[in-house]
Amino acid sequence: MSDPSMPHSDRPLSPAEHALEHAEQAFGEHLKITPRERTALIRQAARRLSAEKDTLTELELLHSLCQVRRRGWANGLMNVTHRAGDVWVRKMDVLTVSERVSDPMISQEALREMLDVVLEERWREMADSPHTVMEEVRADLADAGTFLSSGQIERLSHSIAQAFGGVDMGFEDDLIVAEERRAREQEEIRQRAEERRAREMERLKEWEAHLVDFNAVPAILRCSRREALRWIAENRLPVAKRETNAEGLETFFFDPSELKKCRPLVNAWRKGLSGQAEHEDDNSLKSRRGNAAIARVAALDRFAAHFRTARSLKRRITLVTGPTNSGKSHTALQALAEAESGVALAPLRLLAHEFREAMLSNGVAASLTTGEERIIDPTARHLAATVEMCPFNKPVDVAIIDEAQMLSDPDRGAAWTAAIMGVPARHVFILGAADCIPLVKRIAELCNDPVDEIHLERKSPLKPGGSLALEELRAGDALIAFSRREVLDLRAELMTHNRRVAVIYGALSPEVRRAEAARFNRGDADILVATDAIGMGLNLSIRRVIFSTLRKYDGRQTRSLTTQEIKQIGGRAGRFGKHEEGLVCVLDGAGSPNFIRQMLNAPPEPIKELRPLVQPDSDIVQAVAQEVDTQSLYGVLTRIKRAVLRPDDPNYRLADMEQALEIAAALEGVEELDLPTRWTYAMCPINTRDNGIPRLVEWASIHAKGRAIYPPGTGRLPASATASREELERAEKRHRRLVAWRWLAMRFPKAYPDLELAERNATILDEWIEQVLRTQSRMRENTRRQQGRNSAPWEKKKRRSPAPGKKKPFKKGKRS
């Protein structure tokens, strides 16, 4: 074959070069082909030639040149639109334009006109009205952190109005006016929020400024310093604020008005009495009981007493602990099915569904309640629910609370505390890893509930499996990463090696996760690539778990995996009845296999903090608001954070309330929403990285005006076979938007109408996402088969048996 880099005069022309030169001379001199394009055109020509064909037609030449220039057109068009600020133009839009071009000499103006047509088609596919399209486009951009200027809104409005043929009908003006009004309203809300937050902080500073230190207490109470110190130690005096200096010494501050209310009790305290009976008719004491100090109103330091129905029952707790694959739920589910009434509380909606299905399979009618879903059977006396939806006021015979090790979780641990303390069941089964034992026992002690313990062992052994190279993975393996990006990167790399891959990560809905798990279990996918989302709630037939890294970012810092994480995730290997043993490995270069071995053999990590996490509920929030005389949720939560639960409280810890506080701060500018409604919005499950808080505030402002907030749409979903990673992520964000909308619709059905449409849109997105994951994996498989590469490079070569008398070679750190 001739070398195309050699000058024409020094070598003979190849058939492709000859055909291209002939075609140019005949009808292509005006095409202005560059040297770089000529090299690509020669390859195009070679593909079109055959033994019977040695020339190119005019149409073939034009089509070949269009193929060569498509990428340049797309890149140029994308640069032009972004320089103009048309941030709504996507890569798929310009690629669609470039694929439609048939004239290799097309002008930039003509390309822009074609892009306008493609955009108008996209708008019409997105929704039935221009206003809905504008909302969807704006929401997608906001998810990515992009917000439109007035000029951008005007250009986008023009494009959308053109799509609906409404430029002459006033659509464009309506869109512009509506967007300008929306932007103005949101800016007013933002400014009001800033002013009110500043006012609340000023009130807090004024309150703190009039506090006094310990030196002033004896004079106010007319007692000695020794008596004051004793009463503080006995928790009789309300400490308003505590500060710790650099030396670790703590300073107490007191509210003088609250101390004065204690004067009638001093004589009783000196006698060792509580003082209540002695001063039952004392007006100041009644005032103190009716308008108590914030901490006493909130009663977070007596959290167990908050659940009156549970405290009225004679409860018995059975704590069932054991590693993954030890059958913890079997005994509890049997007791639940035999009971006349019961509730099963799960950490995930997916697990709540599984609990309900288990009861139905035993002939027990059961309802379902999760944050965004209700399936109510009026005849059922059993309920499956997520932990946050625990029913606190309806007594039952048996309750199951699963995954109790979540008590230590900084984000959701307070929900487990409330469920264990407050579930009104006569017999409570608490299931979890052995790590949860000290915390559950502490909670039972605070509730005065007796505890029985059952500890189970794994049904199949779990062993360290050394390190593995990526190409050594085979059917039945699960590869673990700790971010969506890493999961999709590993998926892409495995697919280039012709492996069928299923994926599971947190951004996927429970329905998609279940479908991907089923595909892996059926053998339709060879390898499962997943985050630690597989640690709970999925039945997976995994032989080996391989960690792609032994470190993870936990939202606060990058750290090594804990013993519990290694055991919880690695424990998914070796499903009983399917595999004789489970192996836990690490990817080559990702860490030491010895670390895995040490973690698997290590005892449960000692829990340094045995105080359970607690957080306020709506009743507590309203009580504190009444005490401090404010309807500001931000002010209430700030006061709770600073003053309600002492940092050194012997029994409880205040849960992280940062996201609720951030939402409350943003909601300060929304008028005409009462305090309980604001608190409900602050509890809404959102992702702050997806523009979640501004969107929530906008929905709340519409709600406050008495208008309806309709369900988010699905957007334009391209063919699953060609969907990019960016489009997959966009669909996942839309699904999260729908999750938040459905959650609010369950609580405010009048403000959030058409739940049926929201569920339908969520199903469409679920099916499309699953189709993308499944189709692209299947396409790789078809390509592999067509290329006849069924074995190499993935099937390991059989090692020859060693010669007699010689030992088998052994590679350190390698095990199968």
Tab-separated table of C-alpha atoms in Angstrom, residues 187-421:
chain	number	residue	atom	x	y	z
A	187	GLU	CA	-35.511	39.068	44.075
A	188	GLU	CA	-38.054	40.630	46.432
A	189	ILE	CA	-38.257	37.344	48.357
A	190	ARG	CA	-34.478	37.219	48.594
A	191	GLN	CA	-34.271	40.784	49.914
A	192	ARG	CA	-37.048	40.232	52.456
A	193	ALA	CA	-35.314	37.064	53.618
A	194	GLU	CA	-32.058	38.945	54.199
A	195	GLU	CA	-33.833	41.690	56.147
A	196	ARG	CA	-35.781	39.253	58.339
A	197	ARG	CA	-32.754	37.067	59.009
A	198	ALA	CA	-30.850	40.153	60.095
A	199	ARG	CA	-33.755	41.144	62.349
A	200	GLU	CA	-33.892	37.696	63.962
A	201	MET	CA	-30.146	37.692	64.536
A	202	GLU	CA	-30.434	41.143	66.143
A	203	ARG	CA	-33.142	39.799	68.469
A	204	LEU	CA	-30.897	36.891	69.358
A	205	LYS	CA	-27.973	39.229	70.050
A	206	GLU	CA	-30.159	41.428	72.253
A	207	TRP	CA	-31.260	38.350	74.210
A	208	GLU	CA	-27.681	37.171	74.606
A	209	ALA	CA	-26.545	40.662	75.601
A	210	HIS	CA	-28.819	40.758	78.653
A	211	LEU	CA	-27.662	37.356	79.909
A	212	VAL	CA	-25.599	37.293	83.092
A	213	ASP	CA	-22.820	34.977	84.210
A	214	PHE	CA	-22.713	32.867	87.360
A	215	ASN	CA	-21.477	35.728	89.546
A	216	ALA	CA	-24.892	37.416	89.294
A	217	VAL	CA	-26.940	34.322	90.210
A	218	PRO	CA	-26.633	34.421	94.048
A	219	ALA	CA	-27.853	38.029	94.186
A	220	ILE	CA	-30.841	37.350	91.899
A	221	LEU	CA	-31.887	34.201	93.811
A	222	ARG	CA	-30.797	35.568	97.213
A	223	CYS	CA	-28.778	32.445	97.880
A	224	SER	CA	-25.162	31.473	98.457
A	225	ARG	CA	-22.701	30.613	95.699
A	226	ARG	CA	-22.520	27.041	96.996
A	227	GLU	CA	-26.322	26.680	96.779
A	228	ALA	CA	-26.347	28.099	93.233
A	229	LEU	CA	-23.624	25.671	92.146
A	230	ARG	CA	-25.543	22.737	93.635
A	231	TRP	CA	-28.786	23.704	91.898
A	232	ILE	CA	-26.970	24.035	88.565
A	233	ALA	CA	-25.504	20.555	89.051
A	234	GLU	CA	-29.004	19.244	89.874
A	235	ASN	CA	-30.262	20.793	86.613
A	236	ARG	CA	-32.707	23.013	88.514
A	237	LEU	CA	-31.518	26.350	87.132
A	238	PRO	CA	-32.098	27.034	83.426
A	239	VAL	CA	-28.697	27.605	81.808
A	240	ALA	CA	-29.368	29.818	78.789
A	241	LYS	CA	-25.961	29.585	77.151
A	242	ARG	CA	-22.604	27.894	77.637
A	243	GLU	CA	-19.218	28.888	76.266
A	244	THR	CA	-15.961	26.942	76.398
A	245	ASN	CA	-12.683	28.859	76.401
A	246	ALA	CA	-9.336	27.799	74.923
A	247	GLU	CA	-8.364	26.042	78.178
A	248	GLY	CA	-11.516	23.920	78.047
A	249	LEU	CA	-13.196	25.748	80.949
A	250	GLU	CA	-16.939	26.274	80.556
A	251	THR	CA	-18.762	29.498	81.402
A	252	PHE	CA	-22.500	29.485	82.175
A	253	PHE	CA	-24.848	32.337	81.255
A	254	PHE	CA	-28.360	32.842	82.587
A	255	ASP	CA	-31.475	34.764	81.652
A	256	PRO	CA	-32.250	37.050	84.649
A	257	SER	CA	-36.000	36.941	83.994
A	258	GLU	CA	-35.937	33.125	84.106
A	259	LEU	CA	-33.876	33.164	87.308
A	260	LYS	CA	-36.393	35.485	88.982
A	261	LYS	CA	-39.142	32.958	88.194
A	262	CYS	CA	-37.162	30.434	90.254
A	263	ARG	CA	-37.261	32.503	93.473
A	264	PRO	CA	-40.490	30.902	94.797
A	265	LEU	CA	-38.809	27.477	94.510
A	266	VAL	CA	-35.664	28.265	96.492
A	267	ASN	CA	-37.040	27.277	99.917
A	268	ALA	CA	-38.310	23.965	98.586
A	269	TRP	CA	-34.975	23.262	96.926
A	270	ARG	CA	-33.192	23.897	100.236
A	271	LYS	CA	-35.420	21.209	101.774
A	272	GLY	CA	-34.614	18.827	98.973
A	273	LEU	CA	-38.106	19.137	97.430
A	274	SER	CA	-39.057	19.916	93.850
A	275	GLY	CA	-41.148	22.848	95.009
A	276	GLN	CA	-44.061	22.165	92.690
A	277	ALA	CA	-46.667	20.989	95.234
A	278	GLU	CA	-45.669	23.737	97.644
A	279	HIS	CA	-46.332	26.461	95.087
A	280	GLU	CA	-49.153	25.015	93.033
A	281	ASP	CA	-51.085	28.260	93.217
A	282	ASP	CA	-48.132	30.575	92.756
A	283	ASN	CA	-48.805	32.751	89.703
A	284	SER	CA	-45.124	33.159	88.878
A	285	LEU	CA	-44.686	29.367	88.913
A	286	LYS	CA	-47.737	28.882	86.681
A	287	SER	CA	-46.271	31.468	84.346
A	288	ARG	CA	-42.998	29.588	84.349
A	289	ARG	CA	-44.708	26.281	83.553
A	290	GLY	CA	-46.866	27.877	80.850
A	291	ASN	CA	-44.095	29.957	79.337
A	292	ALA	CA	-41.014	27.938	80.254
A	293	ALA	CA	-37.465	28.420	79.152
A	294	ILE	CA	-36.841	27.328	75.597
A	295	ALA	CA	-34.983	24.189	76.546
A	296	ARG	CA	-37.806	23.039	78.774
A	297	VAL	CA	-40.419	23.848	76.145
A	298	ALA	CA	-38.593	21.863	73.505
A	299	ALA	CA	-37.958	19.040	75.982
A	300	LEU	CA	-35.292	17.559	73.759
A	301	ASP	CA	-33.453	16.676	76.950
A	302	ARG	CA	-36.463	14.481	77.801
A	303	PHE	CA	-37.032	13.241	74.282
A	304	ALA	CA	-38.358	9.767	75.173
A	305	ALA	CA	-41.269	11.367	77.066
A	306	HIS	CA	-42.311	13.142	73.862
A	307	PHE	CA	-43.798	9.856	72.567
A	308	ARG	CA	-46.748	9.486	74.890
A	309	THR	CA	-48.439	6.563	73.109
A	310	ALA	CA	-45.280	4.454	73.171
A	311	ARG	CA	-44.648	5.335	76.843
A	312	SER	CA	-48.177	4.246	77.734
A	313	LEU	CA	-47.474	0.724	76.426
A	314	LYS	CA	-45.543	-2.049	78.104
A	315	ARG	CA	-43.011	-2.546	75.326
A	316	ARG	CA	-40.493	-5.337	74.861
A	317	ILE	CA	-37.510	-4.981	72.534
A	318	THR	CA	-35.826	-7.873	70.747
A	319	LEU	CA	-32.512	-6.794	69.268
A	320	VAL	CA	-31.463	-9.066	66.368
A	321	THR	CA	-27.913	-8.401	65.176
A	322	GLY	CA	-25.618	-10.043	62.701
A	323	PRO	CA	-23.672	-9.418	59.515
A	324	THR	CA	-25.139	-9.204	56.025
A	325	ASN	CA	-26.568	-12.511	54.801
A	326	SER	CA	-27.296	-13.833	58.309
A	327	GLY	CA	-31.111	-13.952	57.985
A	328	LYS	CA	-31.928	-11.251	60.550
A	329	SER	CA	-35.319	-10.407	59.095
A	330	HIS	CA	-36.704	-13.968	58.899
A	331	THR	CA	-37.726	-14.346	62.571
A	332	ALA	CA	-39.046	-10.781	62.789
A	333	LEU	CA	-41.120	-11.072	59.608
A	334	GLN	CA	-42.609	-14.344	60.842
A	335	ALA	CA	-43.658	-12.700	64.115
A	336	LEU	CA	-45.041	-9.741	62.193
A	337	ALA	CA	-47.103	-11.973	59.902
A	338	GLU	CA	-48.554	-13.878	62.872
A	339	ALA	CA	-49.501	-10.709	64.758
A	340	GLU	CA	-52.954	-9.168	64.510
A	341	SER	CA	-51.419	-5.782	63.709
A	342	GLY	CA	-47.961	-4.494	62.959
A	343	VAL	CA	-45.610	-2.092	61.214
A	344	ALA	CA	-42.323	-2.668	59.366
A	345	LEU	CA	-39.989	0.327	59.080
A	346	ALA	CA	-37.285	0.341	56.405
A	347	PRO	CA	-34.449	2.739	55.548
A	348	LEU	CA	-35.413	2.930	51.853
A	349	ARG	CA	-38.616	3.039	49.811
A	350	LEU	CA	-37.309	-0.012	47.978
A	351	LEU	CA	-37.053	-1.985	51.247
A	352	ALA	CA	-40.469	-0.790	52.389
A	353	HIS	CA	-41.891	-2.287	49.195
A	354	GLU	CA	-40.057	-5.550	49.913
A	355	PHE	CA	-41.480	-5.670	53.451
A	356	ARG	CA	-44.988	-5.179	52.079
A	357	GLU	CA	-44.478	-7.847	49.417
A	358	ALA	CA	-43.216	-10.268	52.091
A	359	MET	CA	-46.377	-9.723	54.124
A	360	LEU	CA	-48.627	-10.086	51.079
A	361	SER	CA	-46.874	-13.351	50.158
A	362	ASN	CA	-47.778	-14.639	53.653
A	363	GLY	CA	-51.419	-13.771	53.097
A	364	VAL	CA	-51.295	-10.656	55.296
A	365	ALA	CA	-52.977	-7.533	53.933
A	366	ALA	CA	-50.625	-4.540	54.206
A	367	SER	CA	-50.565	-0.878	53.288
A	368	LEU	CA	-47.524	1.183	52.272
A	369	THR	CA	-46.492	4.679	53.347
A	370	THR	CA	-43.336	6.441	52.166
A	371	GLY	CA	-42.451	10.080	51.783
A	372	GLU	CA	-43.750	10.199	48.205
A	373	GLU	CA	-46.076	7.226	47.899
A	374	ARG	CA	-49.193	5.753	49.517
A	375	ILE	CA	-50.815	2.375	48.882
A	376	ILE	CA	-53.683	2.138	51.342
A	377	ASP	CA	-55.669	-1.055	51.913
A	378	PRO	CA	-58.630	-0.101	54.159
A	379	THR	CA	-58.851	-3.687	55.421
A	380	ALA	CA	-55.157	-3.912	56.355
A	381	ARG	CA	-53.931	-3.819	59.941
A	382	HIS	CA	-50.282	-4.021	58.871
A	383	LEU	CA	-48.165	-1.251	57.398
A	384	ALA	CA	-44.810	-1.089	55.619
A	385	ALA	CA	-43.181	2.333	55.731
A	386	THR	CA	-39.914	4.208	55.604
A	387	VAL	CA	-38.443	5.078	59.003
A	388	GLU	CA	-39.272	8.776	58.671
A	389	MET	CA	-42.959	7.857	58.224
A	390	CYS	CA	-43.239	5.942	61.505
A	391	PRO	CA	-46.831	6.206	62.850
A	392	PHE	CA	-46.477	7.361	66.459
A	393	ASN	CA	-50.117	7.404	67.577
A	394	LYS	CA	-51.590	4.030	66.504
A	395	PRO	CA	-50.667	1.095	68.781
A	396	VAL	CA	-49.812	-2.251	67.132
A	397	ASP	CA	-48.733	-5.654	68.350
A	398	VAL	CA	-45.395	-6.018	66.516
A	399	ALA	CA	-42.968	-3.579	64.890
A	400	ILE	CA	-39.798	-4.156	62.881
A	401	ILE	CA	-37.144	-1.448	62.590
A	402	ASP	CA	-34.421	-2.399	60.115
A	403	GLU	CA	-30.789	-1.260	59.680
A	404	ALA	CA	-30.461	0.110	63.216
A	405	GLN	CA	-26.766	0.879	62.661
A	406	MET	CA	-28.136	3.998	60.920
A	407	LEU	CA	-28.554	5.451	64.423
A	408	SER	CA	-25.009	6.804	64.027
A	409	ASP	CA	-25.688	8.408	60.657
A	410	PRO	CA	-25.279	12.201	61.026
A	411	ASP	CA	-28.007	12.953	58.464
A	412	ARG	CA	-30.714	10.382	59.251
A	413	GLY	CA	-29.782	8.996	62.657
A	414	ALA	CA	-32.391	11.130	64.448
A	415	ALA	CA	-35.154	9.378	62.479
A	416	TRP	CA	-34.018	6.001	63.898
A	417	THR	CA	-33.893	7.468	67.405
A	418	ALA	CA	-37.473	8.697	67.054
A	419	ALA	CA	-38.671	5.410	65.534
A	420	ILE	CA	-37.097	3.214	68.228
A	421	MET	CA	-38.284	5.472	71.042
